[in-house]
PDB file of C-alpha atoms in Angstrom:
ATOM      1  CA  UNK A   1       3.598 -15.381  11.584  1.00  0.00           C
ATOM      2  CA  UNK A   2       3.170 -11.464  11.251  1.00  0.00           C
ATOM      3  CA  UNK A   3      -0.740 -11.009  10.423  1.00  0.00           C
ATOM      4  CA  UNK A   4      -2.812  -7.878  10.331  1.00  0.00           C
ATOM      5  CA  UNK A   5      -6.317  -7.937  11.108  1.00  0.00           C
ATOM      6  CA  UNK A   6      -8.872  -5.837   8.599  1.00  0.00           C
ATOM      7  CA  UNK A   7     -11.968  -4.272  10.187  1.00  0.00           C
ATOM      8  CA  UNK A   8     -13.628  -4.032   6.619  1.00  0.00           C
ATOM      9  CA  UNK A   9     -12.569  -4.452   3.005  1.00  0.00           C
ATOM     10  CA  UNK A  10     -11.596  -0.861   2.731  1.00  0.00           C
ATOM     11  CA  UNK A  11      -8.292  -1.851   4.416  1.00  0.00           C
ATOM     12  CA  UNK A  12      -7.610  -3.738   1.836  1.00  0.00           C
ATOM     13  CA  UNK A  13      -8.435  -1.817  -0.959  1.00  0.00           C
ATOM     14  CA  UNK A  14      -5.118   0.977  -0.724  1.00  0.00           C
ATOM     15  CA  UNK A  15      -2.965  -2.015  -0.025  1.00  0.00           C
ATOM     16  CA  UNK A  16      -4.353  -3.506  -3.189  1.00  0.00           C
ATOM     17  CA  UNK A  17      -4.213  -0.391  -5.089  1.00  0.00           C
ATOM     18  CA  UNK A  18      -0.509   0.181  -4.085  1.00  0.00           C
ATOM     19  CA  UNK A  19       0.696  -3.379  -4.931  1.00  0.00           C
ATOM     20  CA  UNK A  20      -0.510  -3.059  -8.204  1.00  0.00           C
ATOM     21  CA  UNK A  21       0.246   0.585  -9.444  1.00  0.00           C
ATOM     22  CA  UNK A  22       2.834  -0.160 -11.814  1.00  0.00           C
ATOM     23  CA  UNK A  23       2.595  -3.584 -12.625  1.00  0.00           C
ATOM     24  CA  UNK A  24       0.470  -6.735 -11.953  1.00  0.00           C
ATOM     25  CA  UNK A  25       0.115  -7.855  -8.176  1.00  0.00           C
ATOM     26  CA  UNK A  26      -2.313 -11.120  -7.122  1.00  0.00           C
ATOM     27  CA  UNK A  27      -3.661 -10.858  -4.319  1.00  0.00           C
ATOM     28  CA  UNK A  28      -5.098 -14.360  -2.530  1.00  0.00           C
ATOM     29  CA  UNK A  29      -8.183 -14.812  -0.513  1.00  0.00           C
ATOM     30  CA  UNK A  30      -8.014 -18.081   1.153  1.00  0.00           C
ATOM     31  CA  UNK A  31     -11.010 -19.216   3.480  1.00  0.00           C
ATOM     32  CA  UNK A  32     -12.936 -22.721   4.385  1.00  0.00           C
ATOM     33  CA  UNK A  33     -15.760 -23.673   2.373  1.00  0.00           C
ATOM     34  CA  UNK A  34     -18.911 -20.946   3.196  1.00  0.00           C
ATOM     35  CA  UNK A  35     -16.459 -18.476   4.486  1.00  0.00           C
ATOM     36  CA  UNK A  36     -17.834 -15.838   1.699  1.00  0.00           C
ATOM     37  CA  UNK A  37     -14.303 -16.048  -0.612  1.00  0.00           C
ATOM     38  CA  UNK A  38     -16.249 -15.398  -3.925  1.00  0.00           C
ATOM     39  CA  UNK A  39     -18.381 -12.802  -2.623  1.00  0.00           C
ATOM     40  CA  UNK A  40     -15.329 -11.010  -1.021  1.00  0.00           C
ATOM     41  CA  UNK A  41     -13.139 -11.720  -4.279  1.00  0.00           C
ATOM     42  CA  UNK A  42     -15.812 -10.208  -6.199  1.00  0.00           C
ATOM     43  CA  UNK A  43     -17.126  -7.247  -4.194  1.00  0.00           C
ATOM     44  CA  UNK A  44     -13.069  -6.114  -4.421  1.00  0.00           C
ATOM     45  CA  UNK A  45     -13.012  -6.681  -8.098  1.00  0.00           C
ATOM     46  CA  UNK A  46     -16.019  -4.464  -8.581  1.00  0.00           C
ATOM     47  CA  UNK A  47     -14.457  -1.795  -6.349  1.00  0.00           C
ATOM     48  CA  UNK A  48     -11.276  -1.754  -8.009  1.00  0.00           C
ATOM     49  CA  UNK A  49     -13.265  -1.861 -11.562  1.00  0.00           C
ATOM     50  CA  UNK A  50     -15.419   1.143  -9.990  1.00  0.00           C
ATOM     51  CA  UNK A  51     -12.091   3.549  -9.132  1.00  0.00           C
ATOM     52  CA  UNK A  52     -10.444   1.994 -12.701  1.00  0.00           C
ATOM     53  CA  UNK A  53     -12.077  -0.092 -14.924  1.00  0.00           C
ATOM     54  CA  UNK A  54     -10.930  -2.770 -16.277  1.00  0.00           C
ATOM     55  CA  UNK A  55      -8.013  -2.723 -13.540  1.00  0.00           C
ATOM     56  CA  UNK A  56      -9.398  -5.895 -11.600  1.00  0.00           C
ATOM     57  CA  UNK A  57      -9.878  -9.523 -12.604  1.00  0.00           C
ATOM     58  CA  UNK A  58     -10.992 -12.559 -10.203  1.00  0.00           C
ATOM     59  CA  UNK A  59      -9.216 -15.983 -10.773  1.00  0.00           C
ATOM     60  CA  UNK A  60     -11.149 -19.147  -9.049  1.00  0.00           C
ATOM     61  CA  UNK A  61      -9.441 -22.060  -7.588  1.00  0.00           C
ATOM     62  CA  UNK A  62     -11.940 -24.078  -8.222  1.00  0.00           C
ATOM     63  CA  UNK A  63     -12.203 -24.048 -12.132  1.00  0.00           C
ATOM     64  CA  UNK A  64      -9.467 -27.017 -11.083  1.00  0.00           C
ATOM     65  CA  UNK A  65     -11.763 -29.522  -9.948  1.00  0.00           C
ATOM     66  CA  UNK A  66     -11.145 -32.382 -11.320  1.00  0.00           C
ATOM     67  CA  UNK A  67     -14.133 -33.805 -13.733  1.00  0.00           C
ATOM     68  CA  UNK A  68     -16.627 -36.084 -11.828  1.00  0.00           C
ATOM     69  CA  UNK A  69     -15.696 -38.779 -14.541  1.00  0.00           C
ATOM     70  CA  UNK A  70     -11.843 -38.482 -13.273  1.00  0.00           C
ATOM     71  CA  UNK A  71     -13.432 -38.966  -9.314  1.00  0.00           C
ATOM     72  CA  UNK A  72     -16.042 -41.816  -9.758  1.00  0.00           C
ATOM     73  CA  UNK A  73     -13.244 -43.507 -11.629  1.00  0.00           C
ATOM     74  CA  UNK A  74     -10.508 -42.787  -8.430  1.00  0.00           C
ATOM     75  CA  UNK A  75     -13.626 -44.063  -6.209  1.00  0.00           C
ATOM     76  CA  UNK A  76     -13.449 -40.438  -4.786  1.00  0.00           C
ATOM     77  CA  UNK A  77     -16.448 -38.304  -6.444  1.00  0.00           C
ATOM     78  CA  UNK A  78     -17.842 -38.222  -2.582  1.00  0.00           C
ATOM     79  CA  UNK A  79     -14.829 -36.167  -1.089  1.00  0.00           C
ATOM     80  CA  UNK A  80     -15.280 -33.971  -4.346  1.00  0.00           C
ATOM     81  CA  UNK A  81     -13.911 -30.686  -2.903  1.00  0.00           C
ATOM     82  CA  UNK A  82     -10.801 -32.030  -0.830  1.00  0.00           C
ATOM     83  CA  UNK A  83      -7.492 -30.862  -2.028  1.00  0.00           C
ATOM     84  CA  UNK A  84      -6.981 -34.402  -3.780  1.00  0.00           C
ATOM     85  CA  UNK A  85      -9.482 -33.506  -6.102  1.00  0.00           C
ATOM     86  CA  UNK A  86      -7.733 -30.493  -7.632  1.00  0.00           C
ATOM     87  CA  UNK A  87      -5.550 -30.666 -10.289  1.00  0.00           C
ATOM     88  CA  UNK A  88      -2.842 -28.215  -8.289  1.00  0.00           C
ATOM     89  CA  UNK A  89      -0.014 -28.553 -10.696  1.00  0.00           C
ATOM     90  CA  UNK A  90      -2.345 -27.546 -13.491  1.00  0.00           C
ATOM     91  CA  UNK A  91      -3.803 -24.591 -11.427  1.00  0.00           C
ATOM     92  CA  UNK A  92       0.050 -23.221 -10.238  1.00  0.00           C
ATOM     93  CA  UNK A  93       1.383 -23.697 -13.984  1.00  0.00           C
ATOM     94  CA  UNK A  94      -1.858 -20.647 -14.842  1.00  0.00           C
ATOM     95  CA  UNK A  95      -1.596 -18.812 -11.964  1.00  0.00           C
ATOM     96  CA  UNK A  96       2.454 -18.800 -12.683  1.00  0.00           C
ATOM     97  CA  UNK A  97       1.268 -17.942 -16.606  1.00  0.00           C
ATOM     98  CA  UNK A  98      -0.748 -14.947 -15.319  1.00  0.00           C
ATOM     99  CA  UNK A  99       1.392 -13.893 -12.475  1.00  0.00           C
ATOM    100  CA  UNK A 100       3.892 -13.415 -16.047  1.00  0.00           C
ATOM    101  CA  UNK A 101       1.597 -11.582 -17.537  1.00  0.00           C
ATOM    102  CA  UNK A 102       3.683 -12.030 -20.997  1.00  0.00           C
ATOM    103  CA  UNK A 103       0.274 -12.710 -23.294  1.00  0.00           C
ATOM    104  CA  UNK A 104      -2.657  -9.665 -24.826  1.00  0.00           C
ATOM    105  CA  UNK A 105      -5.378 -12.308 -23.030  1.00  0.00           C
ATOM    106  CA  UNK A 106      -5.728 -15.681 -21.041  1.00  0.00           C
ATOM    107  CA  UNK A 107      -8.585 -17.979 -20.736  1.00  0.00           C
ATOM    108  CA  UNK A 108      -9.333 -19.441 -17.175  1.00  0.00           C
ATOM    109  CA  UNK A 109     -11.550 -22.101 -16.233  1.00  0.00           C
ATOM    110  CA  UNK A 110     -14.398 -21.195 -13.919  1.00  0.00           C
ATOM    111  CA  UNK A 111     -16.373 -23.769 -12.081  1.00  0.00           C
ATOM    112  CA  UNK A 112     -20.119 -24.066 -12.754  1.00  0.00           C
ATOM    113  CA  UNK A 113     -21.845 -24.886  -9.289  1.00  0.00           C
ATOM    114  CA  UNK A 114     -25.198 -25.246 -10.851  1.00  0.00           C
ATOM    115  CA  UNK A 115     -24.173 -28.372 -13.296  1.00  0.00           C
ATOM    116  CA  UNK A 116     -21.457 -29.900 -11.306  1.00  0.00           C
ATOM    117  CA  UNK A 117     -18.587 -28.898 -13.668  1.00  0.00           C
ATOM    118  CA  UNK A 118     -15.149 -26.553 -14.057  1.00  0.00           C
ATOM    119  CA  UNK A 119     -16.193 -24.845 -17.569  1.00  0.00           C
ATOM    120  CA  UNK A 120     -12.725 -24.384 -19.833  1.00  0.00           C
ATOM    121  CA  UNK A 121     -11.840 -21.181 -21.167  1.00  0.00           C
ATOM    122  CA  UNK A 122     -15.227 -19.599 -19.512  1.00  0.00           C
ATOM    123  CA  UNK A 123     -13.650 -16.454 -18.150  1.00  0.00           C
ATOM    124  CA  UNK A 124     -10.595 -14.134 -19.910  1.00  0.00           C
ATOM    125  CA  UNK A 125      -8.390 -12.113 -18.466  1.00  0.00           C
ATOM    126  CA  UNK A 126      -6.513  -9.220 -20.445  1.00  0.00           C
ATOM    127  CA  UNK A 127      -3.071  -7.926 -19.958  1.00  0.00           C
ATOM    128  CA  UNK A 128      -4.599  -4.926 -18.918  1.00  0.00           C
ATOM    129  CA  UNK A 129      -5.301  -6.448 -15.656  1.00  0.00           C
ATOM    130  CA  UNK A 130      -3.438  -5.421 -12.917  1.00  0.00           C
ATOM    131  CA  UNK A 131      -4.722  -6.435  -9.928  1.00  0.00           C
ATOM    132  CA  UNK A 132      -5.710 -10.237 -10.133  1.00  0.00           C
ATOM    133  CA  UNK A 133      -7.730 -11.351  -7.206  1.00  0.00           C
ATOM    134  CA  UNK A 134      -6.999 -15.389  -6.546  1.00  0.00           C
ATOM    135  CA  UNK A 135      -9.631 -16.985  -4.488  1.00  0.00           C
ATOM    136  CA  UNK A 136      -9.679 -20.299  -2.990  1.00  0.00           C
ATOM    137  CA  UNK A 137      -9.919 -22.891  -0.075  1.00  0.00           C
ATOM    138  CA  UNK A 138      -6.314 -24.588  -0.332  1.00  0.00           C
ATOM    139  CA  UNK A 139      -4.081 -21.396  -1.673  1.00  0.00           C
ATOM    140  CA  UNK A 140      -2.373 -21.369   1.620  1.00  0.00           C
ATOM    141  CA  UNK A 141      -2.467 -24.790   2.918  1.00  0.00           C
ATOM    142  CA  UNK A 142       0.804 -26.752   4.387  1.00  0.00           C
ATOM    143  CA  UNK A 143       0.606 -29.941   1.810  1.00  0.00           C
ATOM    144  CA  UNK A 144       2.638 -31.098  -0.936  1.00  0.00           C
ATOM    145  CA  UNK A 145       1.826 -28.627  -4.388  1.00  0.00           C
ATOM    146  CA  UNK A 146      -0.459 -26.022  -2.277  1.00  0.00           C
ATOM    147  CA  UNK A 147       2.632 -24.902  -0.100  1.00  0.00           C
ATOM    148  CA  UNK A 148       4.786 -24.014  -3.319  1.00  0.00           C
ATOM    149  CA  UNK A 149       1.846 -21.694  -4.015  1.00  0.00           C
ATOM    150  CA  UNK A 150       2.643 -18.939  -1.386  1.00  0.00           C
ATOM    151  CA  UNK A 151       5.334 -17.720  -3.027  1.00  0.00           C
ATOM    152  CA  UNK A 152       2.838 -16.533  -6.181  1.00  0.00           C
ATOM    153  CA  UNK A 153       1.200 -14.344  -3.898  1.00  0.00           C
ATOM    154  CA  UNK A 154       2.063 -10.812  -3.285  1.00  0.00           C
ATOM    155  CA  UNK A 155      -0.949  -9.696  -0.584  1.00  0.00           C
ATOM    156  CA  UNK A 156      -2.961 -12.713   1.365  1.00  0.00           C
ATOM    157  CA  UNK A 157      -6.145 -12.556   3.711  1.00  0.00           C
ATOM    158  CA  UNK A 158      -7.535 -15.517   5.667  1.00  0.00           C
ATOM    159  CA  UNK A 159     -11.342 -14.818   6.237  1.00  0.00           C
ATOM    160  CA  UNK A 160     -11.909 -15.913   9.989  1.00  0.00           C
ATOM    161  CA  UNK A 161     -15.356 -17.253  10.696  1.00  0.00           C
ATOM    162  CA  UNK A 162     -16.258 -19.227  13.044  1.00  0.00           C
ATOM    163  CA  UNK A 163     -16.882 -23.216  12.932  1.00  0.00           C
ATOM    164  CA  UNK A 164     -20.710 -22.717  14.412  1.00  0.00           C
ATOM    165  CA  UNK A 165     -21.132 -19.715  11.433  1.00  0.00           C
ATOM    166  CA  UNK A 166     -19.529 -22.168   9.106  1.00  0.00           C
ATOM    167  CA  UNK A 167     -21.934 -24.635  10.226  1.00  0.00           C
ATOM    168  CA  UNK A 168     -24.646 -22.840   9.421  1.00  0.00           C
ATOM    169  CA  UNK A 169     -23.686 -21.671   6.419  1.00  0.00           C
ATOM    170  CA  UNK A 170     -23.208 -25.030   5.004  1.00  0.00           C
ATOM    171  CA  UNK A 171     -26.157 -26.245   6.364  1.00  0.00           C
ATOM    172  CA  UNK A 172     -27.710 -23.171   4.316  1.00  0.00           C
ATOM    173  CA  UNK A 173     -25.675 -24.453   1.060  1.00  0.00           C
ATOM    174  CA  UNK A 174     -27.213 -27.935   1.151  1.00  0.00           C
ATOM    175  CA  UNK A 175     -30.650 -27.426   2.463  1.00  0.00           C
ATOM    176  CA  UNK A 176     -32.377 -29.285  -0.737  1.00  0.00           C
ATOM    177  CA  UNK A 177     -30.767 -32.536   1.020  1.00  0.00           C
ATOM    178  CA  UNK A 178     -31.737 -33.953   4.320  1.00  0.00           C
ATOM    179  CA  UNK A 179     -31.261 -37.310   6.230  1.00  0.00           C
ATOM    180  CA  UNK A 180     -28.158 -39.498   5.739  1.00  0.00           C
ATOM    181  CA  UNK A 181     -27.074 -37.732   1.904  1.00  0.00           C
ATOM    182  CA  UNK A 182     -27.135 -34.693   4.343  1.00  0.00           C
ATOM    183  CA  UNK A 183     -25.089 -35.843   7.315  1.00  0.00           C
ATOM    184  CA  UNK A 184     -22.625 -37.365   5.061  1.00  0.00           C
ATOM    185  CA  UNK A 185     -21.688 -34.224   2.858  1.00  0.00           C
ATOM    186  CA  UNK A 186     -21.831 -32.256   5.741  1.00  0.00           C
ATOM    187  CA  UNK A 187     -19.863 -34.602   8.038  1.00  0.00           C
ATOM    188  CA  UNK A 188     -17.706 -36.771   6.231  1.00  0.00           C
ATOM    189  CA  UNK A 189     -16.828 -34.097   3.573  1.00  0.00           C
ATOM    190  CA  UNK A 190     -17.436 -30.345   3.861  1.00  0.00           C
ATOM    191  CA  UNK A 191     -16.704 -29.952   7.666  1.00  0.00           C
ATOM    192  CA  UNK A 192     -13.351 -32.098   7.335  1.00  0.00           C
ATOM    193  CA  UNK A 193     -12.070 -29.999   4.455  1.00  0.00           C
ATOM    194  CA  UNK A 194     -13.266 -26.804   6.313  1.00  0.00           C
ATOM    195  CA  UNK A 195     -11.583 -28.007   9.207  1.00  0.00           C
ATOM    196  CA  UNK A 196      -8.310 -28.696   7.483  1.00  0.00           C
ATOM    197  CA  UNK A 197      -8.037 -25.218   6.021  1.00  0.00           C
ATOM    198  CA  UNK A 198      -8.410 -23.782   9.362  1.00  0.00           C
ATOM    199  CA  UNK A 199      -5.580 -25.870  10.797  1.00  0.00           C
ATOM    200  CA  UNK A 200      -3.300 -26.379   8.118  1.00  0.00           C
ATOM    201  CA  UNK A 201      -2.913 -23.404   6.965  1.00  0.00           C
ATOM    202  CA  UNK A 202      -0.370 -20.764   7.148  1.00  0.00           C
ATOM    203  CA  UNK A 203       1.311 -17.528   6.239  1.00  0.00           C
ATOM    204  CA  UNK A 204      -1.452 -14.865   5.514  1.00  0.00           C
ATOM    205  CA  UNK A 205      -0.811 -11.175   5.756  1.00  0.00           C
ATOM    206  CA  UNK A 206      -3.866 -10.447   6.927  1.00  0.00           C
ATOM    207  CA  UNK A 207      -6.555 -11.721   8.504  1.00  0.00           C
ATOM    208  CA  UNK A 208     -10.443 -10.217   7.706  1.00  0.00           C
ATOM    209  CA  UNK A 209     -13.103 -11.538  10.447  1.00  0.00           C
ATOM    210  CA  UNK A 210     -16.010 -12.419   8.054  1.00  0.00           C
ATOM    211  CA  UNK A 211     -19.347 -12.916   9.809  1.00  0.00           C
TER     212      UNK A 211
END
């Protein structure tokens, strides 16, 4: 695999920039959980929006959770965040729809970390939009439905960080828990499914050290 490795967002921007002068490019940013792929998503987006507004748009993975009615019902609400609990096909079908680009407007779900749930039609993106930044754990990971993803991507950056920061981080994330609800979101669900993006995934343009 032929990777480049960014010393600071402002790599990415021209490369950005470029891909999408004339028509729309998407551009993924793929990461483990805590690895800072909404705030980098974002800060681009703004930066983009800064040079040209309106030119940027941000498109979450994980408006595709699946409901926790749908996982207490499959006996798997406590792995909520593992690929299983995505609805994939539903989340390729919209990114093919706005990788298209054929409609004035779409309407993307966006997932609502404060009340637990993926809120439909929360966020819209315009036609106008030509550089649409995809962020997500799973957009580049060697499975069944995830791998046919790659293909939908014109630029994509791993952010690197490492498993102690990662630790941390998530340790950060859940610090209203403690005891065993602690040790078993941390171990037996965040950590594996960090884990497994680090290892099972592939084919990245570039890589972007995020600590």
């Amino acid at each position: 695999m032929t990777e480049t490795v960014l010393t600071g967002l402002n790599d990415l921007l021209p490369i950005i920039t470029a891909n999408g002068a004339a028509q729309r490019s998407v551009t993924a940013i793929v990461g483990p959980p805590a690895s800072g792929k909404s705030t980098t998503a974002e800060t681009l987006a703004e930066r983009l929006n800064a040079s040209e507004p309106g030119s940027a748009a941000v498109f979450p993975m994980d408006g595709y959770h699946y409901d926790d009615a749908v996982l207490h019902a499959r006996g798997q609400r406590p792995r909520k965040g593992a690929p299983f609990t995505f609805d994939v096909a539903g989340f390729s079908h919209m990114l093919k729809r706005l990788r298209d680009n054929q409609e004035r407007e779409i309407a993307v779900p966006v997932f609502d970390r404060a009340l637990e749930i993926s809120r439909n039609a929360a966020r819209i993106i315009p036609k106008t939009v030509r550089h649409l930044i995809v962020e997500g754990n799973y957009l580049l990971l060697e499975q069944p439905g995830w791998a046919d993803l790659r293909e939908l991507f014109d630029t994509s950056v791993f952010l690197r960080v490492p498993e102690d920061v990662l630790r941390a981080r998530l340790l950060e994330r859940w610090s209203q828990l403690e005891g065993d609800e602690l040790r078993i979101k941390m171990e037996e669900n965040d950590l594996p499914n960090a884990l497994l993006v680090v290892r099972e995934s592939s084919g990245w343009n570039y890589v972007f050290d995020n600590v």
